[in-house]
Each structure stands twice: as structure tokens, then as C-alpha cells.
PDB file of C-alpha atoms in Angstrom:
ATOM      1  CA  MET M  15      13.566  12.063 -16.271  1.00  0.00           C
ATOM      2  CA  SER M  16      13.976   9.697 -19.210  1.00  0.00           C
ATOM      3  CA  LEU M  17      11.907   6.788 -20.229  1.00  0.00           C
ATOM      4  CA  ALA M  18      14.890   4.456 -19.473  1.00  0.00           C
ATOM      5  CA  GLN M  19      15.261   5.926 -15.997  1.00  0.00           C
ATOM      6  CA  ASP M  20      11.419   5.556 -15.224  1.00  0.00           C
ATOM      7  CA  ILE M  21      11.672   1.935 -16.356  1.00  0.00           C
ATOM      8  CA  ALA M  22      14.768   1.302 -14.012  1.00  0.00           C
ATOM      9  CA  ILE M  23      13.012   2.763 -10.973  1.00  0.00           C
ATOM     10  CA  LEU M  24       9.661   0.689 -11.831  1.00  0.00           C
ATOM     11  CA  LYS M  25      11.740  -2.356 -11.988  1.00  0.00           C
ATOM     12  CA  GLN M  26      12.939  -1.768  -8.465  1.00  0.00           C
ATOM     13  CA  ILE M  27       9.244  -1.827  -7.050  1.00  0.00           C
ATOM     14  CA  PRO M  28       8.633  -5.322  -5.800  1.00  0.00           C
ATOM     15  CA  MET M  29       5.019  -5.423  -7.052  1.00  0.00           C
ATOM     16  CA  LEU M  30       6.305  -4.588 -10.476  1.00  0.00           C
ATOM     17  CA  SER M  31       9.652  -6.619 -10.445  1.00  0.00           C
ATOM     18  CA  ASP M  32       8.160  -9.487 -12.480  1.00  0.00           C
ATOM     19  CA  PHE M  33       7.126  -7.215 -15.412  1.00  0.00           C
ATOM     20  CA  GLN M  34       9.295  -7.480 -18.553  1.00  0.00           C
ATOM     21  CA  ASP M  35      10.977  -4.360 -19.851  1.00  0.00           C
ATOM     22  CA  ASP M  36       8.460  -3.970 -22.675  1.00  0.00           C
ATOM     23  CA  GLN M  37       5.637  -4.221 -20.239  1.00  0.00           C
ATOM     24  CA  LEU M  38       7.472  -1.674 -17.920  1.00  0.00           C
ATOM     25  CA  ARG M  39       7.989   0.593 -21.042  1.00  0.00           C
ATOM     26  CA  LEU M  40       4.348   0.519 -21.773  1.00  0.00           C
ATOM     27  CA  LEU M  41       3.434   1.236 -18.184  1.00  0.00           C
ATOM     28  CA  ALA M  42       5.964   4.202 -17.953  1.00  0.00           C
ATOM     29  CA  PHE M  43       4.943   5.650 -21.340  1.00  0.00           C
ATOM     30  CA  SER M  44       1.298   5.383 -20.449  1.00  0.00           C
ATOM     31  CA  ALA M  45       1.562   6.704 -16.961  1.00  0.00           C
ATOM     32  CA  GLU M  46       1.532  10.433 -16.089  1.00  0.00           C
ATOM     33  CA  SER M  47       4.628  12.134 -14.710  1.00  0.00           C
ATOM     34  CA  MET M  48       4.202  14.893 -12.203  1.00  0.00           C
ATOM     35  CA  ASP M  49       6.309  17.279 -10.117  1.00  0.00           C
ATOM     36  CA  TYR M  50       5.678  18.709  -6.793  1.00  0.00           C
ATOM     37  CA  HIS M  51       7.478  21.482  -4.948  1.00  0.00           C
ATOM     38  CA  ASP M  52       8.281  21.651  -1.321  1.00  0.00           C
ATOM     39  CA  GLY M  53       5.299  21.422   0.968  1.00  0.00           C
ATOM     40  CA  GLN M  54       2.899  20.639  -1.905  1.00  0.00           C
ATOM     41  CA  ARG M  55       0.191  18.014  -1.021  1.00  0.00           C
ATOM     42  CA  LEU M  56       0.266  14.802  -3.187  1.00  0.00           C
ATOM     43  CA  PHE M  57      -3.046  13.618  -1.591  1.00  0.00           C
ATOM     44  CA  GLU M  58      -4.958  13.934   1.574  1.00  0.00           C
ATOM     45  CA  GLU M  59      -5.774  11.241   4.184  1.00  0.00           C
ATOM     46  CA  GLY M  60      -9.182   9.673   3.452  1.00  0.00           C
ATOM     47  CA  GLU M  61      -9.538  10.762  -0.138  1.00  0.00           C
ATOM     48  CA  ARG M  62     -10.394   8.323  -2.829  1.00  0.00           C
ATOM     49  CA  ALA M  63      -7.280   6.668  -4.394  1.00  0.00           C
ATOM     50  CA  ASP M  64      -7.584   6.170  -7.969  1.00  0.00           C
ATOM     51  CA  GLY M  65      -3.991   4.457  -8.456  1.00  0.00           C
ATOM     52  CA  GLY M  66      -0.523   4.511  -7.299  1.00  0.00           C
ATOM     53  CA  LEU M  67       2.180   6.894  -7.167  1.00  0.00           C
ATOM     54  CA  VAL M  68       5.819   5.851  -7.746  1.00  0.00           C
ATOM     55  CA  ILE M  69       8.454   8.427  -6.269  1.00  0.00           C
ATOM     56  CA  THR M  70      11.112   8.864  -9.002  1.00  0.00           C
ATOM     57  CA  ASN M  71      13.031  11.798  -7.296  1.00  0.00           C
ATOM     58  CA  GLY M  72      12.832  13.314  -3.835  1.00  0.00           C
ATOM     59  CA  THR M  73      11.262  12.604  -0.508  1.00  0.00           C
ATOM     60  CA  VAL M  74       7.696  12.434   0.580  1.00  0.00           C
ATOM     61  CA  SER M  75       6.397  12.886   4.187  1.00  0.00           C
ATOM     62  CA  LEU M  76       3.534  10.593   5.191  1.00  0.00           C
ATOM     63  CA  GLN M  77       1.373  11.868   7.968  1.00  0.00           C
ATOM     64  CA  LYS M  78      -1.524  10.550  10.078  1.00  0.00           C
ATOM     65  CA  ARG M  79      -4.228  12.581  11.819  1.00  0.00           C
ATOM     66  CA  GLY M  80      -3.503  12.870  15.567  1.00  0.00           C
ATOM     67  CA  GLU M  81      -4.980  14.731  18.428  1.00  0.00           C
ATOM     68  CA  ASP M  82      -3.064  17.858  17.684  1.00  0.00           C
ATOM     69  CA  GLY M  83      -3.187  17.946  14.063  1.00  0.00           C
ATOM     70  CA  PHE M  84      -0.988  15.627  11.546  1.00  0.00           C
ATOM     71  CA  ASP M  85       1.952  13.702  12.846  1.00  0.00           C
ATOM     72  CA  GLU M  86       4.711  12.265  10.554  1.00  0.00           C
ATOM     73  CA  VAL M  87       4.825   8.586  10.553  1.00  0.00           C
ATOM     74  CA  GLU M  88       7.319   8.020   7.804  1.00  0.00           C
ATOM     75  CA  ARG M  89       9.625   9.538   5.128  1.00  0.00           C
ATOM     76  CA  VAL M  90       9.835   7.735   1.792  1.00  0.00           C
ATOM     77  CA  GLY M  91      12.051   8.355  -1.282  1.00  0.00           C
ATOM     78  CA  GLN M  92      12.773   7.116  -4.772  1.00  0.00           C
ATOM     79  CA  GLY M  93      11.474   3.791  -5.683  1.00  0.00           C
ATOM     80  CA  THR M  94       8.587   3.859  -3.203  1.00  0.00           C
ATOM     81  CA  LEU M  95       5.124   2.843  -4.449  1.00  0.00           C
ATOM     82  CA  LEU M  96       2.408   4.861  -2.691  1.00  0.00           C
ATOM     83  CA  GLY M  97      -1.024   3.229  -3.056  1.00  0.00           C
ATOM     84  CA  GLN M  98      -0.177  -0.372  -4.156  1.00  0.00           C
ATOM     85  CA  THR M  99      -3.744  -1.566  -3.046  1.00  0.00           C
ATOM     86  CA  ALA M 100      -5.336   1.214  -4.974  1.00  0.00           C
ATOM     87  CA  LEU M 101      -3.726  -0.033  -8.156  1.00  0.00           C
ATOM     88  CA  LEU M 102      -5.936  -3.222  -7.686  1.00  0.00           C
ATOM     89  CA  THR M 103      -9.072  -1.934  -5.961  1.00  0.00           C
ATOM     90  CA  GLU M 104     -11.231   1.007  -4.928  1.00  0.00           C
ATOM     91  CA  SER M 105      -9.610   2.403  -1.634  1.00  0.00           C
ATOM     92  CA  LYS M 106      -9.129   5.415   0.359  1.00  0.00           C
ATOM     93  CA  ARG M 107      -5.821   7.031   1.244  1.00  0.00           C
ATOM     94  CA  PRO M 108      -4.692   5.929   4.695  1.00  0.00           C
ATOM     95  CA  CYS M 109      -2.614   9.034   5.316  1.00  0.00           C
ATOM     96  CA  ARG M 110      -1.665  12.434   3.663  1.00  0.00           C
ATOM     97  CA  ALA M 111       1.431  12.805   1.760  1.00  0.00           C
ATOM     98  CA  ASP M 112       3.495  16.068   1.368  1.00  0.00           C
ATOM     99  CA  ALA M 113       6.599  16.803  -0.809  1.00  0.00           C
ATOM    100  CA  VAL M 114       9.695  17.458   1.072  1.00  0.00           C
ATOM    101  CA  GLY M 115      11.641  19.505  -1.382  1.00  0.00           C
ATOM    102  CA  THR M 116      11.230  18.941  -4.960  1.00  0.00           C
ATOM    103  CA  VAL M 117       9.340  15.499  -5.762  1.00  0.00           C
ATOM    104  CA  SER M 118       8.742  13.799  -9.085  1.00  0.00           C
ATOM    105  CA  ILE M 119       6.467  10.899  -9.369  1.00  0.00           C
ATOM    106  CA  ILE M 120       4.974   8.516 -11.927  1.00  0.00           C
ATOM    107  CA  ARG M 121       1.163   8.303 -11.499  1.00  0.00           C
ATOM    108  CA  ILE M 122      -0.315   4.942 -12.475  1.00  0.00           C
ATOM    109  CA  ARG M 123      -4.121   4.984 -12.574  1.00  0.00           C
ATOM    110  CA  ARG M 124      -5.920   1.760 -11.585  1.00  0.00           C
ATOM    111  CA  ALA M 125      -7.656   1.738 -15.133  1.00  0.00           C
ATOM    112  CA  LEU M 126      -4.255   1.544 -16.729  1.00  0.00           C
ATOM    113  CA  PHE M 127      -2.808  -1.031 -14.479  1.00  0.00           C
ATOM    114  CA  LYS M 128      -5.870  -3.243 -14.793  1.00  0.00           C
ATOM    115  CA  ARG M 129      -5.652  -3.097 -18.612  1.00  0.00           C
ATOM    116  CA  MET M 130      -2.094  -4.085 -18.234  1.00  0.00           C
ATOM    117  CA  ILE M 131      -2.868  -7.292 -16.312  1.00  0.00           C
ATOM    118  CA  GLN M 132      -5.706  -8.168 -18.536  1.00  0.00           C
ATOM    119  CA  GLU M 133      -3.489  -7.911 -21.466  1.00  0.00           C
ATOM    120  CA  TYR M 134      -0.729  -9.922 -19.745  1.00  0.00           C
ATOM    121  CA  PRO M 135      -2.667 -12.643 -17.618  1.00  0.00           C
ATOM    122  CA  GLU M 136       0.650 -14.029 -16.337  1.00  0.00           C
ATOM    123  CA  LEU M 137       1.288 -10.798 -14.648  1.00  0.00           C
ATOM    124  CA  ALA M 138      -2.171 -11.101 -12.814  1.00  0.00           C
ATOM    125  CA  GLN M 139      -1.122 -14.792 -11.734  1.00  0.00           C
ATOM    126  CA  ARG M 140       2.196 -13.473 -10.364  1.00  0.00           C
ATOM    127  CA  LEU M 141       0.519 -10.621  -8.465  1.00  0.00           C
ATOM    128  CA  PHE M 142      -2.152 -12.986  -7.124  1.00  0.00           C
ATOM    129  CA  GLU M 143       0.751 -15.308  -5.872  1.00  0.00           C
ATOM    130  CA  GLN M 144       2.655 -12.326  -4.284  1.00  0.00           C
ATOM    131  CA  HIS M 145      -0.390 -10.993  -2.429  1.00  0.00           C
ATOM    132  CA  SER M 146      -1.321 -14.655  -1.306  1.00  0.00           C
ATOM    133  CA  LEU M 147       2.169 -14.930   0.430  1.00  0.00           C
ATOM    134  CA  LYS M 148       1.771 -11.537   2.119  1.00  0.00           C
ATOM    135  CA  TYR M 149      -1.560 -12.648   3.385  1.00  0.00           C
ATOM    136  CA  ARG M 150      -0.201 -15.810   4.704  1.00  0.00           C
ATOM    137  CA  ALA M 151       2.508 -14.035   6.498  1.00  0.00           C
ATOM    138  CA  THR M 152       0.067 -11.804   8.147  1.00  0.00           C
ATOM    139  CA  ILE M 153      -2.002 -14.510   9.338  1.00  0.00           C
ATOM    140  CA  ALA M 154       1.058 -16.312  10.601  1.00  0.00           C
ATOM    141  CA  ALA M 155       2.052 -13.258  12.426  1.00  0.00           C
ATOM    142  CA  LEU M 156      -1.396 -12.645  13.899  1.00  0.00           C
ATOM    143  CA  ARG M 157      -1.920 -16.393  14.993  1.00  0.00           C
ATOM    144  CA  PRO M 158      -0.020 -15.849  18.260  1.00  0.00           C
ATOM    145  CA  ILE M 159      -2.119 -12.866  19.130  1.00  0.00           C
ATOM    146  CA  GLY M 160      -5.382 -14.857  18.278  1.00  0.00           C
ATOM    147  CA  ASP M 161      -4.091 -17.683  20.623  1.00  0.00           C
ATOM    148  CA  LYS M 162      -3.385 -15.233  23.426  1.00  0.00           C
ATOM    149  CA  MET M 163      -6.796 -13.530  23.025  1.00  0.00           C
ATOM    150  CA  ALA M 164      -8.479 -17.054  23.191  1.00  0.00           C
ATOM    151  CA  GLU M 165      -6.454 -17.897  26.177  1.00  0.00           C
ATOM    152  CA  LEU M 166      -7.573 -14.500  27.917  1.00  0.00           C
ATOM    153  CA  GLU M 167     -11.128 -15.230  26.956  1.00  0.00           C
ATOM    154  CA  GLN M 168     -10.986 -18.595  28.506  1.00  0.00           C
ATOM    155  CA  LEU M 169      -9.453 -17.090  31.889  1.00  0.00           C
ATOM    156  CA  ASN M 170     -12.133 -14.461  31.805  1.00  0.00           C
ATOM    157  CA  ALA M 171     -14.827 -17.024  31.502  1.00  0.00           C
ATOM    158  CA  GLU M 172     -13.399 -19.145  34.381  1.00  0.00           C
ATOM    159  CA  ARG M 173     -13.318 -15.955  36.562  1.00  0.00           C
ATOM    160  CA  ARG M 174     -17.019 -15.088  35.666  1.00  0.00           C
ATOM    161  CA  VAL M 175     -17.926 -18.717  36.703  1.00  0.00           C
ATOM    162  CA  ARG M 176     -16.051 -18.380  40.045  1.00  0.00           C
ATOM    163  CA  ASP M 177     -17.646 -14.819  40.686  1.00  0.00           C
ATOM    164  CA  ASP M 178     -21.085 -16.123  39.838  1.00  0.00           C
ATOM    165  CA  SER M 179     -20.593 -19.076  42.313  1.00  0.00           C
ATOM    166  CA  LYS M 180     -19.491 -16.735  45.046  1.00  0.00           C
ATOM    167  CA  ALA M 181     -22.483 -14.449  44.451  1.00  0.00           C
ATOM    168  CA  SER M 182     -24.940 -17.411  44.642  1.00  0.00           C
ATOM    169  CA  GLU M 183     -23.487 -18.681  47.996  1.00  0.00           C
TER     170      GLU M 183
END
């Protein structure tokens, strides 16, 4: 793939959408391009993640360990960033990834990404804001579950009081 095509794909990634063309060019030029054949493993579940992988061509099968081996949980294709968290912090791969047919990726190491946001602090600020919005949305989505759990705990406490009262009679 050409540098211009890589830049166009990187620009589609929500986490990278605020990057300017010259910043994306630097990122694409400094990152590593890799090709995989059908069935070849991109990474294993639980292994240390040293950065992100952007799929530039092809399809990847994401699989989680189940009772009877691995089960496919999703198939992703061009323009997908695998390992977004790994670009920012030390983490482990939550699943394994296998190529379905021929797959091309851009590998962005955490060290390269951190250098980019250190050189361009406005990118770091925008990334912080993006993640802050995601965390707020997650908290809002979890709030009803927390409320329901508190309600269940209250009912359980009332039941224990009634059971203790009956037992002491």
C-alpha cells in the first residue's frame, strides 16, 4: 500500500481522526507494515500488547478462549484499530486474532505513539477528552445496574432482618 492510502485509512480511525495530515504521514512512515496469510496468528490472547494494529486490508477473526477451545466473537476489517488501549498503556491482549485470507496491517508501537503525543501536546489533550467522554458514557450506562444492585441489596438486608426475627421467636 502507498503512504497516501495508509494515511487515508489512519484518518478513518476515530482515535486518530483529529491528527493532521503531516502527523498521520509521520505516524504511517514510522510505523511498521506487515502482511499475514490465511490462518496466521496476529497475536495471542493474554500476551503483552506493545501497541496497536490497524488493519489496512483483509479480515481478522477475533477469538476468546471458551470451554471447548476458542470461539470467534467478531470479525473485523479494513480501518479497524486493534489494541487502542495498548497505544497508551501497558496491557494484555484480551483475545487472539487470526488472519482470514490475506491481511495487511500497520503496527504502531506504544513508544512511537507516545513520542507523537509528546511532540504534539494538543493531540494528547484531544485524546484525553475523547477518553473522558467514553468513560462518562460507560458510567452513565452502568448507573442503572448499580441502582438495581443497591435495590437488591436493600431487599436482601430486609429479608435477613425478617429471617432473624422469625428465628429468635
